[in-house]
């Protein structure tokens, strides 16, 4: 169980810190307010190796398709557009152990 979560520049979330999480937490909000982004960040923190591999696969696909189609970045949906350093940082405390995942463009 996560006791805390910090999200920086992940999808639609510029910055979010949640402290004192309980075994059951209710997440509510309007459409496009970041509920799904929060759940996806939790999934990345829970399995960082798989998430990091998937992100690198998206970057490879982005590079090959970008050369073919001269199109926008396909993996850009992961990094918030306001992120000046093009880096996503996800941190959490899982049962007393710090977990951190950094995805960089």
PDB file of C-alpha atoms in Angstrom:
ATOM      1  CA  UNK A   1       0.000   0.000   0.000  1.00  0.00           C
ATOM      2  CA  UNK A   2       1.261   3.478  -0.875  1.00  0.00           C
ATOM      3  CA  UNK A   3       1.451   5.876   2.061  1.00  0.00           C
ATOM      4  CA  UNK A   4       2.273   8.881  -0.169  1.00  0.00           C
ATOM      5  CA  UNK A   5       2.611   9.770  -3.843  1.00  0.00           C
ATOM      6  CA  UNK A   6       4.247  12.700  -5.621  1.00  0.00           C
ATOM      7  CA  UNK A   7       3.691  13.316  -9.337  1.00  0.00           C
ATOM      8  CA  UNK A   8       5.646  15.857 -11.395  1.00  0.00           C
ATOM      9  CA  UNK A   9       4.908  16.505 -15.094  1.00  0.00           C
ATOM     10  CA  UNK A  10       3.034  13.261 -15.750  1.00  0.00           C
ATOM     11  CA  UNK A  11       0.396  13.575 -18.462  1.00  0.00           C
ATOM     12  CA  UNK A  12      -2.070  16.299 -17.438  1.00  0.00           C
ATOM     13  CA  UNK A  13      -0.601  16.697 -13.948  1.00  0.00           C
ATOM     14  CA  UNK A  14       2.038  19.388 -13.428  1.00  0.00           C
ATOM     15  CA  UNK A  15       2.462  18.688  -9.720  1.00  0.00           C
ATOM     16  CA  UNK A  16       0.492  16.627  -7.221  1.00  0.00           C
ATOM     17  CA  UNK A  17       1.409  15.375  -3.760  1.00  0.00           C
ATOM     18  CA  UNK A  18      -0.825  13.038  -1.765  1.00  0.00           C
ATOM     19  CA  UNK A  19       0.093  12.265   1.855  1.00  0.00           C
ATOM     20  CA  UNK A  20      -1.343   9.921   4.477  1.00  0.00           C
ATOM     21  CA  UNK A  21      -2.995   7.562   1.990  1.00  0.00           C
ATOM     22  CA  UNK A  22      -5.180   4.841   3.473  1.00  0.00           C
ATOM     23  CA  UNK A  23      -5.973   1.292   2.252  1.00  0.00           C
ATOM     24  CA  UNK A  24      -9.036   2.737   0.466  1.00  0.00           C
ATOM     25  CA  UNK A  25      -9.013   6.259  -1.031  1.00  0.00           C
ATOM     26  CA  UNK A  26     -11.790   7.952  -2.978  1.00  0.00           C
ATOM     27  CA  UNK A  27     -10.748   9.987  -6.013  1.00  0.00           C
ATOM     28  CA  UNK A  28     -13.366  12.314  -7.480  1.00  0.00           C
ATOM     29  CA  UNK A  29     -13.232  15.201  -9.909  1.00  0.00           C
ATOM     30  CA  UNK A  30     -14.573  16.690 -13.098  1.00  0.00           C
ATOM     31  CA  UNK A  31     -13.772  15.273 -16.508  1.00  0.00           C
ATOM     32  CA  UNK A  32     -10.174  15.865 -17.570  1.00  0.00           C
ATOM     33  CA  UNK A  33      -9.074  16.742 -14.026  1.00  0.00           C
ATOM     34  CA  UNK A  34      -6.353  14.056 -13.733  1.00  0.00           C
ATOM     35  CA  UNK A  35      -8.099  11.073 -12.112  1.00  0.00           C
ATOM     36  CA  UNK A  36      -6.876   8.624 -14.755  1.00  0.00           C
ATOM     37  CA  UNK A  37      -3.405  10.187 -14.741  1.00  0.00           C
ATOM     38  CA  UNK A  38      -3.240   9.578 -10.984  1.00  0.00           C
ATOM     39  CA  UNK A  39      -4.223   5.928 -11.441  1.00  0.00           C
ATOM     40  CA  UNK A  40      -1.682   5.490 -14.250  1.00  0.00           C
ATOM     41  CA  UNK A  41       1.035   7.067 -12.085  1.00  0.00           C
ATOM     42  CA  UNK A  42       0.196   4.572  -9.323  1.00  0.00           C
ATOM     43  CA  UNK A  43       0.461   1.740 -11.877  1.00  0.00           C
ATOM     44  CA  UNK A  44       3.896   3.017 -12.996  1.00  0.00           C
ATOM     45  CA  UNK A  45       5.106   3.245  -9.398  1.00  0.00           C
ATOM     46  CA  UNK A  46       3.780  -0.229  -8.626  1.00  0.00           C
ATOM     47  CA  UNK A  47       5.664  -1.762 -11.586  1.00  0.00           C
ATOM     48  CA  UNK A  48       8.428   0.678 -12.605  1.00  0.00           C
ATOM     49  CA  UNK A  49      10.510  -1.740 -14.693  1.00  0.00           C
ATOM     50  CA  UNK A  50       7.661  -2.578 -17.061  1.00  0.00           C
ATOM     51  CA  UNK A  51       6.544   1.057 -17.298  1.00  0.00           C
ATOM     52  CA  UNK A  52      10.063   2.267 -18.070  1.00  0.00           C
ATOM     53  CA  UNK A  53      10.438  -0.373 -20.799  1.00  0.00           C
ATOM     54  CA  UNK A  54       7.104   0.648 -22.333  1.00  0.00           C
ATOM     55  CA  UNK A  55       8.147   4.305 -22.317  1.00  0.00           C
ATOM     56  CA  UNK A  56      11.421   3.475 -24.090  1.00  0.00           C
ATOM     57  CA  UNK A  57       9.470   1.472 -26.685  1.00  0.00           C
ATOM     58  CA  UNK A  58       7.224   4.501 -27.270  1.00  0.00           C
ATOM     59  CA  UNK A  59      10.297   6.713 -27.712  1.00  0.00           C
ATOM     60  CA  UNK A  60      11.725   4.303 -30.311  1.00  0.00           C
ATOM     61  CA  UNK A  61       8.410   4.212 -32.146  1.00  0.00           C
ATOM     62  CA  UNK A  62       8.194   7.987 -31.951  1.00  0.00           C
ATOM     63  CA  UNK A  63      11.628   8.386 -33.534  1.00  0.00           C
ATOM     64  CA  UNK A  64      10.989   5.970 -36.389  1.00  0.00           C
ATOM     65  CA  UNK A  65       7.499   7.293 -37.157  1.00  0.00           C
ATOM     66  CA  UNK A  66       8.611  10.889 -36.747  1.00  0.00           C
ATOM     67  CA  UNK A  67      11.221  10.375 -39.460  1.00  0.00           C
ATOM     68  CA  UNK A  68       8.659   8.791 -41.771  1.00  0.00           C
ATOM     69  CA  UNK A  69       5.786  11.189 -41.251  1.00  0.00           C
ATOM     70  CA  UNK A  70       7.446  14.392 -39.983  1.00  0.00           C
ATOM     71  CA  UNK A  71       4.796  14.369 -37.307  1.00  0.00           C
ATOM     72  CA  UNK A  72       4.522  15.432 -33.692  1.00  0.00           C
ATOM     73  CA  UNK A  73       6.008  13.383 -30.876  1.00  0.00           C
ATOM     74  CA  UNK A  74       3.927  10.256 -30.293  1.00  0.00           C
ATOM     75  CA  UNK A  75       5.241   9.688 -26.748  1.00  0.00           C
ATOM     76  CA  UNK A  76       4.622  13.310 -25.768  1.00  0.00           C
ATOM     77  CA  UNK A  77       1.353  12.302 -24.087  1.00  0.00           C
ATOM     78  CA  UNK A  78       3.433  10.996 -21.161  1.00  0.00           C
ATOM     79  CA  UNK A  79       5.209  14.279 -20.382  1.00  0.00           C
ATOM     80  CA  UNK A  80       3.190  17.331 -19.386  1.00  0.00           C
ATOM     81  CA  UNK A  81       3.510  20.092 -21.981  1.00  0.00           C
ATOM     82  CA  UNK A  82       4.494  22.586 -19.257  1.00  0.00           C
ATOM     83  CA  UNK A  83       7.565  20.513 -18.310  1.00  0.00           C
ATOM     84  CA  UNK A  84      10.527  22.619 -19.370  1.00  0.00           C
ATOM     85  CA  UNK A  85      13.065  19.872 -18.680  1.00  0.00           C
ATOM     86  CA  UNK A  86      10.999  17.147 -20.437  1.00  0.00           C
ATOM     87  CA  UNK A  87      11.207  14.892 -17.395  1.00  0.00           C
ATOM     88  CA  UNK A  88       8.524  13.002 -15.485  1.00  0.00           C
ATOM     89  CA  UNK A  89       9.197  12.215 -11.830  1.00  0.00           C
ATOM     90  CA  UNK A  90       6.980   9.858  -9.855  1.00  0.00           C
ATOM     91  CA  UNK A  91       7.727   9.181  -6.196  1.00  0.00           C
ATOM     92  CA  UNK A  92       5.954   7.107  -3.637  1.00  0.00           C
ATOM     93  CA  UNK A  93       6.327   5.488  -0.256  1.00  0.00           C
ATOM     94  CA  UNK A  94       5.341   1.817  -0.499  1.00  0.00           C
ATOM     95  CA  UNK A  95       5.132   0.079   2.870  1.00  0.00           C
ATOM     96  CA  UNK A  96       7.995   2.168   4.266  1.00  0.00           C
ATOM     97  CA  UNK A  97      10.207   1.978   1.165  1.00  0.00           C
ATOM     98  CA  UNK A  98      10.799   4.951  -1.142  1.00  0.00           C
ATOM     99  CA  UNK A  99      10.052   4.280  -4.818  1.00  0.00           C
ATOM    100  CA  UNK A 100      11.062   6.699  -7.592  1.00  0.00           C
ATOM    101  CA  UNK A 101      10.607   6.521 -11.355  1.00  0.00           C
ATOM    102  CA  UNK A 102      12.108   9.141 -13.680  1.00  0.00           C
ATOM    103  CA  UNK A 103      11.168   9.175 -17.365  1.00  0.00           C
ATOM    104  CA  UNK A 104      13.157  11.571 -19.526  1.00  0.00           C
ATOM    105  CA  UNK A 105      12.673  12.587 -23.115  1.00  0.00           C
TER     106      UNK A 105
END
